[in-house]
XYZ file of C-alpha atoms in Angstrom:
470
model
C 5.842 32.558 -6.306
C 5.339 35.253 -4.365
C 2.225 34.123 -1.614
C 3.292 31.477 0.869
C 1.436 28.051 0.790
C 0.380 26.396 4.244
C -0.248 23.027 4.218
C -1.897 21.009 7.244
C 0.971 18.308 7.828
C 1.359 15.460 10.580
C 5.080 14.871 11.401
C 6.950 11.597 12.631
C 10.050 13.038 13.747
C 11.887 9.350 14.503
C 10.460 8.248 10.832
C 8.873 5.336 12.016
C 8.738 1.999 9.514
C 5.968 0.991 11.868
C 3.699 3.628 14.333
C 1.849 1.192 16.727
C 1.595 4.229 19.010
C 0.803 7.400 18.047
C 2.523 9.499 20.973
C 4.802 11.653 19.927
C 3.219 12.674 16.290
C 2.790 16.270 15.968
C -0.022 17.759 13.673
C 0.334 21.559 12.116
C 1.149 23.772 9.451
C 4.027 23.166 7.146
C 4.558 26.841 5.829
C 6.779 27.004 2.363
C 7.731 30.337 0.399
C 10.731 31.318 -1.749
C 13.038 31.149 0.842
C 12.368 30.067 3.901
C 9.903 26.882 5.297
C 8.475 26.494 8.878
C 6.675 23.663 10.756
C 4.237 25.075 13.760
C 2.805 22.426 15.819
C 1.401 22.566 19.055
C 0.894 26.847 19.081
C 5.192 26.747 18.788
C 7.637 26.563 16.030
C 9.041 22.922 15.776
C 11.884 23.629 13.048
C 12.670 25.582 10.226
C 15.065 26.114 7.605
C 16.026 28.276 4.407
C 14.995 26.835 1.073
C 18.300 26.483 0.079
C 19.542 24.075 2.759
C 15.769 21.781 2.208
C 15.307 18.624 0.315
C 12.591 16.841 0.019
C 12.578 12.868 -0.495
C 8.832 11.406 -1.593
C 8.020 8.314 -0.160
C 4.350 7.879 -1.757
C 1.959 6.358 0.082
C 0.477 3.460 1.851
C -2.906 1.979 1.907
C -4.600 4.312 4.515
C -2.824 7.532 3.696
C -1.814 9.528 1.176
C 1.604 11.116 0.020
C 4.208 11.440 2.508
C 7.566 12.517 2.436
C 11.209 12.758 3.954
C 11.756 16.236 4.711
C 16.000 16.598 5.034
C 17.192 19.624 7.008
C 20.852 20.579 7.755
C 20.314 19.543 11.538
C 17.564 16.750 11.520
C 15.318 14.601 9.012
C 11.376 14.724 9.248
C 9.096 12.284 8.023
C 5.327 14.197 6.985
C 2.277 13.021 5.642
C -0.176 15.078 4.008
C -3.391 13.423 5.438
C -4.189 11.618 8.280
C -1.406 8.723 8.434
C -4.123 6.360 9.747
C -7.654 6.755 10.618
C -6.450 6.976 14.839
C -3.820 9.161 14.308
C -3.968 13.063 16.178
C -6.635 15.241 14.991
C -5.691 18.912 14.508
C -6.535 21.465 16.528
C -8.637 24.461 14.782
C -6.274 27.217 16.967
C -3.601 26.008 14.344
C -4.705 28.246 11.599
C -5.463 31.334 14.497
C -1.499 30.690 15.800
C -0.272 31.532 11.966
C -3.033 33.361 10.339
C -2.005 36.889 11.625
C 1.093 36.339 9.925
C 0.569 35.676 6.943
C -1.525 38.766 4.456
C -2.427 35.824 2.300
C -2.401 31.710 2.219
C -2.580 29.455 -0.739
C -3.774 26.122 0.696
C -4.832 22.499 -0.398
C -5.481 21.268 3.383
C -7.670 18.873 5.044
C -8.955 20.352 8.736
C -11.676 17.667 10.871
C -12.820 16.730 7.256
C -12.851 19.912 5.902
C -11.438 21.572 2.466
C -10.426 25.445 2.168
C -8.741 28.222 1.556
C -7.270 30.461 4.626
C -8.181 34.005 3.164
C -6.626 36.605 5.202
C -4.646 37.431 7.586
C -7.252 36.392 10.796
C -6.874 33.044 9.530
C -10.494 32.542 9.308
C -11.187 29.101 7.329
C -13.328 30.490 4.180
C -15.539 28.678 1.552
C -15.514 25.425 3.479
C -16.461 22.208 1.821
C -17.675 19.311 3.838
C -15.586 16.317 3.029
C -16.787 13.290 4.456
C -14.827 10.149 4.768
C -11.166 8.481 4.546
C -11.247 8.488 0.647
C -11.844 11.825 0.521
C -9.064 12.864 2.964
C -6.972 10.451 0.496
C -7.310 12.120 -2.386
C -7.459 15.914 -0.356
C -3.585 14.968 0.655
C -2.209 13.804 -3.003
C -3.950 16.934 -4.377
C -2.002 18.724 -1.570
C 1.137 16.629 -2.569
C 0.388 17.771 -6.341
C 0.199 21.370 -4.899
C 3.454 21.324 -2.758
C 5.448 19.662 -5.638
C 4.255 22.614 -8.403
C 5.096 25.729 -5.602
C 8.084 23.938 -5.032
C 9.222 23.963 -8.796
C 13.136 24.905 -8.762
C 13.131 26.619 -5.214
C 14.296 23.061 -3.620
C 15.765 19.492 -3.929
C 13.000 17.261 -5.014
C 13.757 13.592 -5.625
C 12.197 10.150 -5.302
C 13.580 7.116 -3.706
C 15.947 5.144 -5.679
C 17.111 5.525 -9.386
C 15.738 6.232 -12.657
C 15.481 4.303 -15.715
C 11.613 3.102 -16.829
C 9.884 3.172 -19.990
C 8.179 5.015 -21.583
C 4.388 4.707 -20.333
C 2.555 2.092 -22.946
C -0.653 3.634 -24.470
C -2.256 -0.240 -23.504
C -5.704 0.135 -22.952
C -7.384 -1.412 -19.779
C -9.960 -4.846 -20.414
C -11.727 -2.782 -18.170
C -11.829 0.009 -14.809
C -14.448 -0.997 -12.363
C -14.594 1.575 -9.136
C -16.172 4.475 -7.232
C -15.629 8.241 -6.059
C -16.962 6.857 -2.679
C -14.147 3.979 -1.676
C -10.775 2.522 -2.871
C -9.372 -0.512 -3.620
C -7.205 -2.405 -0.980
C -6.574 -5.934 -2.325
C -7.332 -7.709 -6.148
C -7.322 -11.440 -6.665
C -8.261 -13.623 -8.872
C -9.913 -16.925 -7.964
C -7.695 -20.133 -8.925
C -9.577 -21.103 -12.657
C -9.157 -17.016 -13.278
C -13.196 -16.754 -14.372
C -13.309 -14.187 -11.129
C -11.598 -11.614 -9.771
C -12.028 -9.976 -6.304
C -11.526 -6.322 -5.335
C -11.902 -5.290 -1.270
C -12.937 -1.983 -1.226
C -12.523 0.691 1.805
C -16.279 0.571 2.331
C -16.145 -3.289 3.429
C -17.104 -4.819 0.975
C -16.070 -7.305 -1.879
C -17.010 -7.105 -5.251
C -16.688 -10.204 -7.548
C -16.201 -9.720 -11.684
C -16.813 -11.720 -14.617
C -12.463 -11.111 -15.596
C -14.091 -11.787 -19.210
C -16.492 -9.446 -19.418
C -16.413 -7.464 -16.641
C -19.840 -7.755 -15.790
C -20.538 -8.014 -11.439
C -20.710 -11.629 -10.330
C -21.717 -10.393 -6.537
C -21.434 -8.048 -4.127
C -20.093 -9.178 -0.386
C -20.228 -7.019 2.932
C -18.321 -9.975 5.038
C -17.934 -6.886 8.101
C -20.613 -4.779 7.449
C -19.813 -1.344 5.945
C -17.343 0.452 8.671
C -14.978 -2.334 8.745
C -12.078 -2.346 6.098
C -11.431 -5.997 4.183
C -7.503 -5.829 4.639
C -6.731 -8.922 2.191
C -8.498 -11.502 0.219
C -7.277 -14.961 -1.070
C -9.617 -17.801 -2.335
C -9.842 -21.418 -1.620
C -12.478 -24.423 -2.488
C -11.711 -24.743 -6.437
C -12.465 -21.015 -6.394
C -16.010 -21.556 -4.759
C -14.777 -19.843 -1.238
C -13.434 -16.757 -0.758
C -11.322 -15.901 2.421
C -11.774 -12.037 3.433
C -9.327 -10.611 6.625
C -11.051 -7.645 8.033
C -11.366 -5.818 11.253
C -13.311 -7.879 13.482
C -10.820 -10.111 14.678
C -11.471 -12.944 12.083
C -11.010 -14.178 8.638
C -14.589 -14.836 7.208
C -14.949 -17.748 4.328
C -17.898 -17.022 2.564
C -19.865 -19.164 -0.626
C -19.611 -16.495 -3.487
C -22.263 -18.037 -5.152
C -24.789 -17.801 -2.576
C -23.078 -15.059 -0.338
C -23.408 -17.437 2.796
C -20.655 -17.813 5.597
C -19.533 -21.340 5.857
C -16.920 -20.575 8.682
C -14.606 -18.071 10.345
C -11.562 -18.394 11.666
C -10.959 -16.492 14.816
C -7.896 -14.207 16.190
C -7.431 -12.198 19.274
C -6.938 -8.964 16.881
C -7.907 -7.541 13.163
C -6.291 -9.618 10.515
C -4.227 -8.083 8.273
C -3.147 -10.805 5.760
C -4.266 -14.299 4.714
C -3.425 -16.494 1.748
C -3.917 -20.031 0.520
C -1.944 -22.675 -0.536
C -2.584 -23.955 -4.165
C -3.840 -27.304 -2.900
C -6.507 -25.453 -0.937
C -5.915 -26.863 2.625
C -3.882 -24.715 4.563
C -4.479 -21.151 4.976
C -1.991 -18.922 6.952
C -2.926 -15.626 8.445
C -1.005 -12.624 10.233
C -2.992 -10.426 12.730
C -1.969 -6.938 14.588
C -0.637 -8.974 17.652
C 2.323 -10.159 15.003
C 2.084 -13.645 15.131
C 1.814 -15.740 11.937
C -0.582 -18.732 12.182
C -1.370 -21.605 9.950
C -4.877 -23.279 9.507
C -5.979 -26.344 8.267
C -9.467 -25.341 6.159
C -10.923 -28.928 6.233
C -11.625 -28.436 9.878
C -11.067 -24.531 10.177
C -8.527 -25.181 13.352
C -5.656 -23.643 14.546
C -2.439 -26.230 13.938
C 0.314 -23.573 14.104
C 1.720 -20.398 15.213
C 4.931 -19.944 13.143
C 7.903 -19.429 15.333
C 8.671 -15.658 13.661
C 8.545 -12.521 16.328
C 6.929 -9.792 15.352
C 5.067 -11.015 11.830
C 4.061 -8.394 9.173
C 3.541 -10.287 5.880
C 2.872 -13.822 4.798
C 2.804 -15.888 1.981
C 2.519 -19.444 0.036
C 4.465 -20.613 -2.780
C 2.255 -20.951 -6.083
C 3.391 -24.375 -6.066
C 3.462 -26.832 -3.396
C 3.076 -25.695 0.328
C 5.893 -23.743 1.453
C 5.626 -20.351 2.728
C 7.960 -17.590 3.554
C 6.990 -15.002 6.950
C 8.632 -11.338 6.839
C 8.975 -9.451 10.387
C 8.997 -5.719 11.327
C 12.547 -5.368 10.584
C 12.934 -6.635 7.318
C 13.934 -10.488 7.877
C 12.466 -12.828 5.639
C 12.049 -16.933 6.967
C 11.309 -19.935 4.530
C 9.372 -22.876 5.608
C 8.692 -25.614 2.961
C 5.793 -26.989 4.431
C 3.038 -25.734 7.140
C 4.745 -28.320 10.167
C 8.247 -27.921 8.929
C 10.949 -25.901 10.971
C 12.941 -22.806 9.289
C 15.003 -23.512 6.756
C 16.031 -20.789 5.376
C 16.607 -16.912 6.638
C 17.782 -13.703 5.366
C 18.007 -10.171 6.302
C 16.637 -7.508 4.028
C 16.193 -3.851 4.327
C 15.636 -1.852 7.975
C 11.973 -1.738 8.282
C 9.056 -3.480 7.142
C 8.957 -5.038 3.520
C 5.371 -4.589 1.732
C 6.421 -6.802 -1.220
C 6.994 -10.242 -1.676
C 6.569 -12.504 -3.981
C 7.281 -16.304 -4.942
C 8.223 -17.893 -8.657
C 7.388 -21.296 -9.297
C 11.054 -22.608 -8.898
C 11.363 -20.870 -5.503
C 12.759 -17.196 -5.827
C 11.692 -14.234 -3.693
C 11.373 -11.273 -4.661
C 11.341 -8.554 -2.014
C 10.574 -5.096 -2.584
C 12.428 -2.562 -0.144
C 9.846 -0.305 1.598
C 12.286 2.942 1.239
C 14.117 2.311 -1.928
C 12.903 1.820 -5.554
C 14.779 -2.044 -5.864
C 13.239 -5.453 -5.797
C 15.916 -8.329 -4.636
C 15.564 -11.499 -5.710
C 16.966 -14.346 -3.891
C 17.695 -17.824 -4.357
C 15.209 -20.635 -3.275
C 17.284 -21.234 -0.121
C 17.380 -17.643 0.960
C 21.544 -18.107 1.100
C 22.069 -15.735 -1.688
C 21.165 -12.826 -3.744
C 20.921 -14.017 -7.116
C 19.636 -10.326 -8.797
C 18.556 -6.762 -8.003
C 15.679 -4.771 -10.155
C 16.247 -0.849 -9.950
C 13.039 1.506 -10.222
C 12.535 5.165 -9.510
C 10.174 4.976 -6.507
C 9.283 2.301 -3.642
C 7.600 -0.805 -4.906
C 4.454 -1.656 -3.157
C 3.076 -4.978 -4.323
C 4.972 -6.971 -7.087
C 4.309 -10.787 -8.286
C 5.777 -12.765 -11.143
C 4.806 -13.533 -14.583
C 3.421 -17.413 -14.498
C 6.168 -18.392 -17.000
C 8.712 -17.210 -14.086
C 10.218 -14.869 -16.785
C 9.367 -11.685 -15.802
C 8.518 -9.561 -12.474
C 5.219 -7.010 -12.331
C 5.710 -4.531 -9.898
C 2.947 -1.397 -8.976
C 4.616 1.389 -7.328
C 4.146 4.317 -4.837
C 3.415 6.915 -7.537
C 0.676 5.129 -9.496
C 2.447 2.668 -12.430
C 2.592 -0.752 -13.005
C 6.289 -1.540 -14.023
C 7.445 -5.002 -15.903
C 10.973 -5.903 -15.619
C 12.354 -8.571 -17.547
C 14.615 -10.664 -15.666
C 17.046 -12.399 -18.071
C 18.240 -8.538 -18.932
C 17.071 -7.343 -15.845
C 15.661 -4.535 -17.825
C 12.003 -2.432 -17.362
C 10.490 -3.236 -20.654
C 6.666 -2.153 -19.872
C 5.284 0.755 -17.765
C 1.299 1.218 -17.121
C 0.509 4.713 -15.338
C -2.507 4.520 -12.834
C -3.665 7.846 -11.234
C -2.948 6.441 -7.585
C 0.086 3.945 -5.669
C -0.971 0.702 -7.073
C -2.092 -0.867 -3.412
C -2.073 -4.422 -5.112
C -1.685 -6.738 -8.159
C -2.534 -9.988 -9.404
C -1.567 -12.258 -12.042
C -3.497 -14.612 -12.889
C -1.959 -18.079 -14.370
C -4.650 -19.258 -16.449
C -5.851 -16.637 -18.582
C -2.431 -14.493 -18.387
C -5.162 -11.195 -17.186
C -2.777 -8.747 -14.619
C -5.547 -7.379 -11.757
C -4.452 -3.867 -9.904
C -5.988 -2.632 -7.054
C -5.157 1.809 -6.789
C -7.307 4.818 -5.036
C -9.717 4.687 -8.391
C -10.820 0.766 -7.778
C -10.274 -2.336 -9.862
C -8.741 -2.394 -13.327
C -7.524 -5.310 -15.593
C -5.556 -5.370 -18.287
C -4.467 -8.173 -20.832
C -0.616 -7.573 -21.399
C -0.395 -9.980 -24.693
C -1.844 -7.129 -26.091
C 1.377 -5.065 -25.087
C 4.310 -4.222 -26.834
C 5.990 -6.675 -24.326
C 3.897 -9.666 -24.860
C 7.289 -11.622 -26.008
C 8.986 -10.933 -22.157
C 5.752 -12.314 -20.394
């Protein structure tokens, strides 16, 4: 290991949960070698450290960028991300690679530059062999193989962990029902419509794509935004006949999916970033950027609502009756049993926003902490903690099994993890090649639906080795 590697990084020194600003992210080079690793931002050194006194925490990924990690030095801690962490955050500035080149008699690099893939040759830093590389996807997968990259020149030299503990199976050698995707776009959200005949995958492109979940043939193909708005989350209503898409036009389009026509909207004062349906199919409740949850009734597609939570991040409705729970930025979790009943029930959980939650029949949540690998479940009430689930990495997206017996949980570094929850124990992992962005289960037909970077895939776990936990 004896060349350097440079790597174009963008750095949150506070280690924001949530960056509704960009100010004060910097965007350079993250230079590694045997012993010693420097960050150059803005044409001056930023920090650096010997090898020795590094470690290196990996954090995954989120929907709209790829791996990131905590970067621990003797004086500070840095939070970096290996592509851009949104689609507005700071471009770089090409005098980056002129400010180290000179430096440097020879780079190894896996870096992304305004869409572009290289290798720095020599010491002018000149940007050889470029490849265009048009598109968020492709700046996606440019930063895990970058991760993949960093991690191998790494090897021994320093501390590499992940979140949390260890402890998971064995990876199953369960084949997928089938893999339905792209090289073009990735999945964001999977669900399956309320008989389980159809599921739906958003993809980054805008649009939704409805399967047969027997066959896997396409049922139909939706652009609800056109194709440069992102469908952020899906959730069906009408029997299964109307499908609810939350996108980036300030508005939650229903749409028929048999004939593809809009039968309403329902309109916000910002891009909508969740929605869900209760299992009667009246209310809907929806959480936009300006952090205010909001309930809807869909027989007349008004407003009768806004749920008194400050600064809303996640919603969602029990899969029976029609309570609902509302998580905040910072990690507190509110029950409501119906859509015009007050609070009953509130609990703190975690220091930042939680990505994961999910309701059992007889009214536990699971929540998934966004910086640890464990999943705590709570009783219906929200006054206690009734269990804990320990896995290696963040969970992302998690749901129960419909029996209640079991938790499905996809994580930050691609697998789908079971966890039985009368031992407590993982008894069932499924590796993906991506973080597993979302998952369904469906209670009909017993099909599990996950949404990762390669598209759409279902599999049927009473095929699996664990078909007696489900």
């Amino acid at each position: 290991m004896s060349d350097p590697l440079v790597l174009l990084a963008w750095c949150d020194p506070e280690r924001r949960h949530v960056r509704w600003s960009w100010a004060g992210i910097w965007v350079g080079l993250l230079v590694v070698d045997q012993h010693r690793l420097v960050y150059h931002a803005d044409g001056a050194e930023k920090f650096s450290a010997p090898m020795a006194q590094a470690r290196f925490v990996w954090r995954g990924s989120s929907k709209m960028t790829a791996a990131r990690f905590d970067l621990h030095l003797p004086e500070a801690v840095f939070r970096l991300y290996l592509s851009p962490p949104s689609t507005t955050a700071p471009q770089p500035d090409p005098s980056l690679m002129d400010h180290i080149g000179g430096a440097l008699d020879r780079i190894s690099a896996v870096s992304l530059l305004g869409g572009t893939l290289g290798t720095l040759g020599d010491a002018s830093g000149v940007l050889d062999n470029a490849l265009s590389l048009p598109g968020a996807v492709t700046q996606l997968r440019s930063g895990h193989r970058a991760a993949e990259e960093l991690r191998t020149f790494l090897g021994a030299t320093a501390p590499v962990t992940n979140a949390g503990g260890d402890g998971s199976p064995p990876a199953t050698g369960l084949a997928p029902r089938f893999v339905r995707g792209d090289q073009q776009t990735w999945a964001t959200t999977v669900r399956f419509s309320l008989g389980g005949c159809t599921v739906a995958c958003a993809h980054s492109d805008g649009s939704v794509r409805l399967w047969n979940t027997r066959v896997g043939t396409s049922r139909r193909h939706l652009q609800p935004f056109g194709r440069s708005n992102v469908v952020h989350d899906l959730a069906f209503a009408g029997a299964g006949r109307v499908i609810l898409s939350a996108g980036e036009d300030h508005c939650v389009r229903l749409q028929d999916i048999v004939t593809g026509a809009e039968v309403a909207r329902l309109t916000h004062p910002d891009d909508v970033r969740r929605v869900c349906v209760d299992i009667g199919g009246r209310w809907a409740a929806t959480v936009c950027e300006d952090m205010t949850a909001r309930i809807w009734d869909l027989r007349t597609t008004k407003l009768v609502r806004t749920v008194e939570v400050d600064c809303a991040h996640s919603m969602l409705f029990a899969p029976t009756g029609s309570g609902f729970v509302v998580s905040d930025i910072g990690g507190e979790i509110s029950y409501f049993p119906s859509p015009d009943a007050a609070c009953t029930g509130r609990t703190e959980k975690g220091e930042g926003v939680v990505d994961c939650l999910a309701l059992s029949d007889d009214g536990r949540l699971a929540v998934g902490d966004s910086e640890a690998g464990v999943v705590t479940l709570f009783s219906c009430a929200l006054d206690r903690v009734i269990g804990e689930l320990r896995h290696s990495t963040p969970i992302a997206c998690g749901t129960f099994s419909p029996s209640g017996r079991s938790f499905l949980g996809g994580d930050e570094e691609g697998n789908i993890v079971l966890w039985n929850l009368g031992t407590g124990q993982c008894v069932l992992r499924l590796p993906h090649q991506s973080r597993v962005e979302s998952v369904d289960w469906d209670r009909r037909t017993g099909l599990i639906a996950t949404g990762t970077l390669e598209g759409l895939t279902v599999w049927d776990l009473r095929d699996s080795p664990a078909d007696g936990d489900l």
